[in-house]
């Protein structure tokens, strides 16, 4: 056979395959979600997310130590407050669950990078992501409480805030509030293209944030749309976002690609709870190889253009990257 082109030459062994990889990743690009429950002492497994835990304020440093042991140096915090009301006032309480969790982490691990999820749904008694007016979320009233919440996180020592509410104008509102209070150097990671997705199911069970009526389609994006994601990203860039995000990840690889091609900002992807839980369940049923599916999913997200990844698999992926099995 006279074959000049034999792509298999570069696939012959591990050494040459590793050398020729087009997608490079490192544990530096991983962010681990930590759930802190104000009513909890110690650690409690999360039923809807096999292998994940709720941490009490007395044990949140344990979650950080586990991250550090695997070489994961960034987290995103989610809070379960002891009390909820119509406007979610526990979200911006100076001594609220997130504010205290940040202080506990920073007292012991000042260099561990703490990002906070900024949203109202875990703090409102109706479970929607903002202040209600009738059965609708009032955009402009919600901007005030989001800004207050973000400011209280930063005042408690958060390194970065990540608004996930999908209100219009929230990046500008939060940026202004942070700047007016002297926090001009605190970056904002925007959940720019966040879709109204069924993949958040296990998270809502874990965070106690299932809406008591209706759904989130009035503020989160329609999965049919791509140009709208570009518009959301463009608005966030204009309003001063430092990092853009697409969420969920695996069912939205085209959106990650389009948005990372179109904008110069770093691009984050969120491999959400349903993506994780499906792999876990399929593996538990003996249907797939969990480790390989985890690795392949992460590679595909970075290959699509993500520069960083929020994932419940952060620790396991960091190990895989260190071994050179991916990355
Ligand atoms: C809060 C928020 C949600 C997630 C991250 N921040 C839930 C939602 O929007 O309903 C989902 C994360 C996941 O599923 O892992 N608004």
Tab-separated table of C-alpha atoms and ligand atoms in Angstrom:
chain	number	residue	atom	x	y	z
A	1	UNK	CA	0.000	0.000	0.000
A	2	UNK	CA	1.388	3.408	-0.954
A	3	UNK	CA	-0.101	5.511	1.797
A	4	UNK	CA	1.704	8.791	2.479
A	5	UNK	CA	-0.698	10.077	5.070
A	6	UNK	CA	-1.005	7.803	8.059
A	7	UNK	CA	-2.543	9.727	10.976
A	8	UNK	CA	-2.088	6.604	13.075
A	9	UNK	CA	1.672	7.381	13.282
A	10	UNK	CA	0.834	9.960	15.945
A	11	UNK	CA	-1.412	7.554	17.825
A	12	UNK	CA	0.989	4.630	18.154
A	13	UNK	CA	1.871	4.942	21.812
A	14	UNK	CA	1.145	6.954	24.880
A	15	UNK	CA	4.261	9.121	24.573
A	16	UNK	CA	3.431	10.401	21.104
A	17	UNK	CA	-0.269	10.758	21.866
A	18	UNK	CA	0.481	12.885	24.922
A	19	UNK	CA	2.893	15.054	22.939
A	20	UNK	CA	0.316	15.729	20.243
A	21	UNK	CA	-2.648	16.583	22.419
A	22	UNK	CA	-4.464	19.685	21.222
A	23	UNK	CA	-6.272	20.304	24.488
A	24	UNK	CA	-4.262	21.069	27.603
A	25	UNK	CA	-5.715	21.308	31.086
A	26	UNK	CA	-4.410	21.636	34.603
A	27	UNK	CA	-5.865	21.445	38.119
A	28	UNK	CA	-5.446	25.253	38.183
A	29	UNK	CA	-8.525	25.511	35.984
A	30	UNK	CA	-10.814	23.519	38.282
A	31	UNK	CA	-13.373	24.938	40.709
A	32	UNK	CA	-15.086	22.756	43.306
A	33	UNK	CA	-18.635	23.506	44.567
A	34	UNK	CA	-19.001	23.415	48.361
A	35	UNK	CA	-22.420	23.345	50.057
A	36	UNK	CA	-22.541	24.879	53.530
A	37	UNK	CA	-25.569	24.247	55.764
A	38	UNK	CA	-26.036	26.675	58.644
A	39	UNK	CA	-28.105	24.168	60.636
A	40	UNK	CA	-25.589	21.333	60.364
A	41	UNK	CA	-22.797	20.197	62.660
A	42	UNK	CA	-20.223	18.077	60.891
A	43	UNK	CA	-20.607	16.510	57.457
A	44	UNK	CA	-23.690	14.917	55.865
A	45	UNK	CA	-23.808	13.100	52.509
A	46	UNK	CA	-26.045	14.727	49.883
A	47	UNK	CA	-28.644	12.196	48.830
A	48	UNK	CA	-29.211	13.586	45.324
A	49	UNK	CA	-25.472	13.886	44.604
A	50	UNK	CA	-23.686	10.631	45.382
A	51	UNK	CA	-20.214	11.278	46.751
A	52	UNK	CA	-20.909	14.955	47.644
A	53	UNK	CA	-21.487	16.399	51.116
A	54	UNK	CA	-23.160	19.164	53.002
A	55	UNK	CA	-20.713	20.807	55.411
A	56	UNK	CA	-21.525	22.591	58.661
A	57	UNK	CA	-19.772	25.854	59.460
A	58	UNK	CA	-17.659	23.864	61.920
A	59	UNK	CA	-16.449	21.541	59.162
A	60	UNK	CA	-16.251	23.662	56.007
A	61	UNK	CA	-12.459	23.735	56.365
A	62	UNK	CA	-12.510	19.971	55.956
A	63	UNK	CA	-13.923	20.455	52.442
A	64	UNK	CA	-11.088	22.863	51.723
A	65	UNK	CA	-8.476	20.434	53.061
A	66	UNK	CA	-9.819	17.710	50.764
A	67	UNK	CA	-9.521	20.089	47.801
A	68	UNK	CA	-5.977	21.077	48.710
A	69	UNK	CA	-4.975	17.427	49.108
A	70	UNK	CA	-5.901	16.911	45.450
A	71	UNK	CA	-4.352	20.159	44.221
A	72	UNK	CA	-7.662	21.988	43.755
A	73	UNK	CA	-7.235	25.588	44.879
A	74	UNK	CA	-10.582	27.189	44.004
A	75	UNK	CA	-14.116	26.696	45.267
A	76	UNK	CA	-17.555	28.131	44.684
A	77	UNK	CA	-19.726	28.349	47.788
A	78	UNK	CA	-23.452	27.614	48.044
A	79	UNK	CA	-25.373	28.266	51.236
A	80	UNK	CA	-28.316	26.658	52.996
A	81	UNK	CA	-29.513	29.292	55.509
A	82	UNK	CA	-31.357	28.478	58.725
A	83	UNK	CA	-34.135	30.916	57.862
A	84	UNK	CA	-35.843	32.103	54.667
A	85	UNK	CA	-38.272	34.919	53.902
A	86	UNK	CA	-39.984	36.514	50.902
A	87	UNK	CA	-37.053	38.767	50.004
A	88	UNK	CA	-34.232	36.399	50.975
A	89	UNK	CA	-32.777	38.685	53.630
A	90	UNK	CA	-30.515	35.965	55.064
A	91	UNK	CA	-28.541	36.221	51.796
A	92	UNK	CA	-26.959	39.547	52.773
A	93	UNK	CA	-26.840	39.035	56.552
A	94	UNK	CA	-23.369	39.981	57.763
A	95	UNK	CA	-23.431	36.792	59.839
A	96	UNK	CA	-25.203	34.646	57.248
A	97	UNK	CA	-24.072	31.170	56.303
A	98	UNK	CA	-21.913	32.184	53.343
A	99	UNK	CA	-20.390	35.175	55.104
A	100	UNK	CA	-19.404	32.998	58.071
A	101	UNK	CA	-18.157	30.210	55.808
A	102	UNK	CA	-15.876	32.658	53.992
A	103	UNK	CA	-14.488	33.920	57.308
A	104	UNK	CA	-13.899	30.365	58.553
A	105	UNK	CA	-12.069	29.386	55.349
A	106	UNK	CA	-10.031	32.572	55.065
A	107	UNK	CA	-8.937	32.459	58.714
A	108	UNK	CA	-7.258	29.114	58.084
A	109	UNK	CA	-6.531	29.145	54.354
A	110	UNK	CA	-6.088	32.742	53.204
A	111	UNK	CA	-4.720	31.666	49.807
A	112	UNK	CA	-7.531	29.273	48.947
A	113	UNK	CA	-9.557	31.067	46.276
A	114	UNK	CA	-13.173	31.566	47.304
A	115	UNK	CA	-15.836	32.383	44.732
A	116	UNK	CA	-19.421	32.833	45.908
A	117	UNK	CA	-22.604	32.063	44.021
A	118	UNK	CA	-24.788	35.176	44.230
A	119	UNK	CA	-28.483	34.322	43.934
A	120	UNK	CA	-31.633	34.575	45.999
A	121	UNK	CA	-33.216	31.158	45.389
A	122	UNK	CA	-31.646	29.424	48.402
A	123	UNK	CA	-32.758	32.297	50.671
A	124	UNK	CA	-36.326	33.045	49.544
A	125	UNK	CA	-39.233	31.082	50.990
A	126	UNK	CA	-40.741	30.784	47.470
A	127	UNK	CA	-37.480	29.487	45.923
A	128	UNK	CA	-37.330	31.971	43.045
A	129	UNK	CA	-34.114	33.795	42.204
A	130	UNK	CA	-35.370	37.269	43.156
A	131	UNK	CA	-38.054	39.466	44.681
A	132	UNK	CA	-41.571	38.581	43.571
A	133	UNK	CA	-44.170	40.971	42.259
A	134	UNK	CA	-47.266	38.807	41.980
A	135	UNK	CA	-46.033	35.615	40.349
A	136	UNK	CA	-43.199	37.266	38.467
A	137	UNK	CA	-39.679	38.090	39.588
A	138	UNK	CA	-39.246	41.885	39.667
A	139	UNK	CA	-35.981	42.527	37.849
A	140	UNK	CA	-35.031	45.950	39.173
A	141	UNK	CA	-35.945	45.300	42.810
A	142	UNK	CA	-33.882	42.119	42.635
A	143	UNK	CA	-30.800	44.061	41.470
A	144	UNK	CA	-30.724	45.856	44.825
A	145	UNK	CA	-30.718	42.674	46.902
A	146	UNK	CA	-28.209	40.966	44.610
A	147	UNK	CA	-25.849	43.943	44.957
A	148	UNK	CA	-26.194	43.953	48.733
A	149	UNK	CA	-25.554	40.214	48.818
A	150	UNK	CA	-22.478	40.406	46.594
A	151	UNK	CA	-21.085	43.274	48.689
A	152	UNK	CA	-21.592	41.329	51.935
A	153	UNK	CA	-19.703	38.352	50.468
A	154	UNK	CA	-16.795	40.553	49.456
A	155	UNK	CA	-16.785	42.333	52.817
A	156	UNK	CA	-16.533	38.903	54.474
A	157	UNK	CA	-13.472	38.135	52.326
A	158	UNK	CA	-14.702	36.487	49.108
A	159	UNK	CA	-12.157	36.677	46.277
A	160	UNK	CA	-14.725	36.722	43.470
A	161	UNK	CA	-18.514	36.854	43.128
A	162	UNK	CA	-20.545	34.861	40.609
A	163	UNK	CA	-24.132	36.044	40.067
A	164	UNK	CA	-26.320	33.172	38.817
A	165	UNK	CA	-29.764	34.818	38.905
A	166	UNK	CA	-30.067	35.893	35.231
A	167	UNK	CA	-31.610	39.290	35.984
A	168	UNK	CA	-31.000	42.001	33.374
A	169	UNK	CA	-28.371	44.543	34.389
A	170	UNK	CA	-27.039	42.633	37.377
A	171	UNK	CA	-23.393	42.830	36.394
A	172	UNK	CA	-23.546	46.621	36.092
A	173	UNK	CA	-25.427	46.911	39.390
A	174	UNK	CA	-23.001	44.671	41.292
A	175	UNK	CA	-19.945	46.310	39.694
A	176	UNK	CA	-21.194	49.752	40.721
A	177	UNK	CA	-21.892	48.659	44.306
A	178	UNK	CA	-18.509	46.974	44.685
A	179	UNK	CA	-16.696	49.979	43.204
A	180	UNK	CA	-18.565	52.492	45.374
A	181	UNK	CA	-17.434	50.540	48.406
A	182	UNK	CA	-13.801	50.411	47.374
A	183	UNK	CA	-13.734	46.885	45.963
A	184	UNK	CA	-12.642	47.898	42.482
A	185	UNK	CA	-10.271	44.933	42.242
A	186	UNK	CA	-12.759	42.178	43.042
A	187	UNK	CA	-13.666	40.320	39.835
A	188	UNK	CA	-17.139	39.227	38.767
A	189	UNK	CA	-17.708	35.877	37.088
A	190	UNK	CA	-21.026	36.104	35.312
A	191	UNK	CA	-23.270	33.123	34.745
A	192	UNK	CA	-23.798	34.764	31.340
A	193	UNK	CA	-25.570	32.058	29.369
A	194	UNK	CA	-27.477	30.105	31.963
A	195	UNK	CA	-30.211	27.953	30.484
A	196	UNK	CA	-33.542	26.947	32.039
A	197	UNK	CA	-32.359	23.368	32.381
A	198	UNK	CA	-33.636	20.116	33.815
A	199	UNK	CA	-30.006	19.289	34.564
A	200	UNK	CA	-30.178	21.379	37.781
A	201	UNK	CA	-32.574	18.937	39.467
A	202	UNK	CA	-30.154	17.278	41.923
A	203	UNK	CA	-28.696	20.673	42.894
A	204	UNK	CA	-32.094	22.097	43.792
A	205	UNK	CA	-32.781	19.080	45.996
A	206	UNK	CA	-29.347	19.573	47.603
A	207	UNK	CA	-29.662	23.334	48.051
A	208	UNK	CA	-33.335	23.368	48.997
A	209	UNK	CA	-34.087	25.780	46.164
A	210	UNK	CA	-36.934	24.130	44.254
A	211	UNK	CA	-39.364	26.931	43.279
A	212	UNK	CA	-42.637	26.556	45.183
A	213	UNK	CA	-44.605	27.402	42.022
A	214	UNK	CA	-43.865	27.788	38.320
A	215	UNK	CA	-40.381	27.505	36.848
A	216	UNK	CA	-37.377	29.665	36.005
A	217	UNK	CA	-38.127	30.110	32.299
A	218	UNK	CA	-38.989	33.780	32.824
A	219	UNK	CA	-35.358	34.570	33.610
A	220	UNK	CA	-33.152	31.637	32.593
A	221	UNK	CA	-32.541	31.062	28.875
A	222	UNK	CA	-34.485	28.962	26.379
A	223	UNK	CA	-32.377	25.910	25.368
A	224	UNK	CA	-33.324	26.497	21.717
A	225	UNK	CA	-31.244	29.672	21.526
A	226	UNK	CA	-27.643	30.393	20.637
A	227	UNK	CA	-27.646	33.992	19.369
A	228	UNK	CA	-29.303	34.973	22.616
A	229	UNK	CA	-26.292	33.547	24.487
A	230	UNK	CA	-24.030	35.818	22.439
A	231	UNK	CA	-26.238	38.756	23.333
A	232	UNK	CA	-26.151	37.900	27.050
A	233	UNK	CA	-22.352	37.626	26.914
A	234	UNK	CA	-22.070	40.931	25.022
A	235	UNK	CA	-24.177	42.689	27.667
A	236	UNK	CA	-22.055	41.208	30.448
A	237	UNK	CA	-18.856	42.352	28.737
A	238	UNK	CA	-20.279	45.878	28.423
A	239	UNK	CA	-21.404	45.859	32.044
A	240	UNK	CA	-17.941	44.920	33.305
A	241	UNK	CA	-17.907	41.143	33.767
A	242	UNK	CA	-14.404	39.688	34.127
A	243	UNK	CA	-15.236	36.062	33.307
A	244	UNK	CA	-18.126	34.660	31.267
A	245	UNK	CA	-19.835	31.349	31.899
A	246	UNK	CA	-21.957	28.850	30.004
A	247	UNK	CA	-24.138	26.477	32.010
A	248	UNK	CA	-24.862	23.524	31.768
A	249	UNK	CA	-21.796	22.250	29.897
A	250	UNK	CA	-22.119	18.962	28.041
A	251	UNK	CA	-25.448	19.656	26.319
A	252	UNK	CA	-24.229	23.187	25.448
A	253	UNK	CA	-20.797	22.584	23.921
A	254	UNK	CA	-21.835	24.550	20.836
A	255	UNK	CA	-22.626	27.551	23.031
A	256	UNK	CA	-19.236	27.292	24.760
A	257	UNK	CA	-17.566	27.223	21.346
A	258	UNK	CA	-19.540	30.171	19.931
A	259	UNK	CA	-19.091	32.338	23.003
A	260	UNK	CA	-15.409	31.584	23.481
A	261	UNK	CA	-14.764	32.398	19.808
A	262	UNK	CA	-16.739	35.630	20.006
A	263	UNK	CA	-15.321	37.138	23.220
A	264	UNK	CA	-11.846	37.698	24.619
A	265	UNK	CA	-12.808	37.156	28.247
A	266	UNK	CA	-11.899	33.922	30.028
A	267	UNK	CA	-14.672	31.378	29.599
A	268	UNK	CA	-15.937	29.197	32.408
A	269	UNK	CA	-18.225	26.174	31.997
A	270	UNK	CA	-20.317	24.580	34.726
A	271	UNK	CA	-20.728	20.806	34.577
A	272	UNK	CA	-23.918	20.845	36.628
A	273	UNK	CA	-25.475	18.489	39.121
A	274	UNK	CA	-27.567	16.502	36.620
A	275	UNK	CA	-24.553	15.880	34.405
A	276	UNK	CA	-22.633	14.537	37.405
A	277	UNK	CA	-25.560	12.542	38.812
A	278	UNK	CA	-26.225	10.843	35.468
A	279	UNK	CA	-22.646	9.614	35.225
A	280	UNK	CA	-22.776	8.424	38.835
A	281	UNK	CA	-26.068	6.581	38.326
A	282	UNK	CA	-25.009	4.960	35.060
A	283	UNK	CA	-21.760	3.832	36.658
A	284	UNK	CA	-23.557	2.493	39.737
A	285	UNK	CA	-25.785	0.478	37.395
A	286	UNK	CA	-22.678	-1.006	35.826
A	287	UNK	CA	-23.397	0.582	32.453
A	288	UNK	CA	-20.360	2.809	31.977
A	289	UNK	CA	-16.816	3.262	33.218
A	290	UNK	CA	-17.175	6.268	35.539
A	291	UNK	CA	-13.531	7.310	35.443
A	292	UNK	CA	-13.290	7.293	31.664
A	293	UNK	CA	-16.641	9.025	31.179
A	294	UNK	CA	-15.606	11.690	33.700
A	295	UNK	CA	-12.337	12.272	31.854
A	296	UNK	CA	-13.867	12.316	28.386
A	297	UNK	CA	-16.620	14.734	29.440
A	298	UNK	CA	-14.118	17.174	30.929
A	299	UNK	CA	-11.849	16.982	27.890
A	300	UNK	CA	-14.777	17.738	25.587
A	301	UNK	CA	-15.729	20.826	27.602
A	302	UNK	CA	-12.193	22.232	27.424
A	303	UNK	CA	-11.895	21.241	23.749
A	304	UNK	CA	-15.070	23.254	23.071
A	305	UNK	CA	-13.287	26.350	24.370
A	306	UNK	CA	-13.745	26.480	28.135
A	307	UNK	CA	-10.740	27.824	30.055
A	308	UNK	CA	-12.004	26.713	33.459
A	309	UNK	CA	-14.546	24.279	34.790
A	310	UNK	CA	-16.807	24.158	37.829
A	311	UNK	CA	-17.401	20.494	38.546
A	312	UNK	CA	-18.317	18.073	41.326
A	313	UNK	CA	-15.510	15.905	39.907
A	314	UNK	CA	-12.828	18.567	40.474
A	315	UNK	CA	-10.773	16.472	42.896
A	316	UNK	CA	-10.874	13.304	40.792
A	317	UNK	CA	-10.129	15.265	37.610
A	318	UNK	CA	-7.162	16.961	39.263
A	319	UNK	CA	-5.752	13.501	40.029
A	320	UNK	CA	-6.314	12.379	36.440
A	321	UNK	CA	-4.558	15.506	35.151
A	322	UNK	CA	-1.616	15.043	37.496
A	323	UNK	CA	-1.208	11.481	36.271
A	324	UNK	CA	-1.254	12.799	32.699
A	325	UNK	CA	-4.201	10.621	31.795
A	326	UNK	CA	-5.878	13.785	30.587
A	327	UNK	CA	-4.502	17.294	30.123
B	1	LIG	C1	-28.684	29.179	41.814
B	1	LIG	C2	-27.939	28.110	41.114
B	1	LIG	C3	-28.373	26.915	40.555
B	1	LIG	C4	-27.236	26.226	40.130
B	1	LIG	C5	-26.144	27.030	40.406
B	1	LIG	N1	-26.577	28.191	40.992
B	1	LIG	C6	-29.752	26.351	40.472
B	1	LIG	C7	-30.746	26.934	39.575
B	1	LIG	O1	-30.509	27.915	38.870
B	1	LIG	O2	-31.863	26.415	39.596
B	1	LIG	C8	-27.216	24.860	39.520
B	1	LIG	C9	-25.966	24.083	39.754
B	1	LIG	C10	-26.067	22.633	39.479
B	1	LIG	O3	-27.083	22.089	39.011
B	1	LIG	O4	-25.058	21.944	39.757
B	1	LIG	N2	-29.564	29.897	41.040
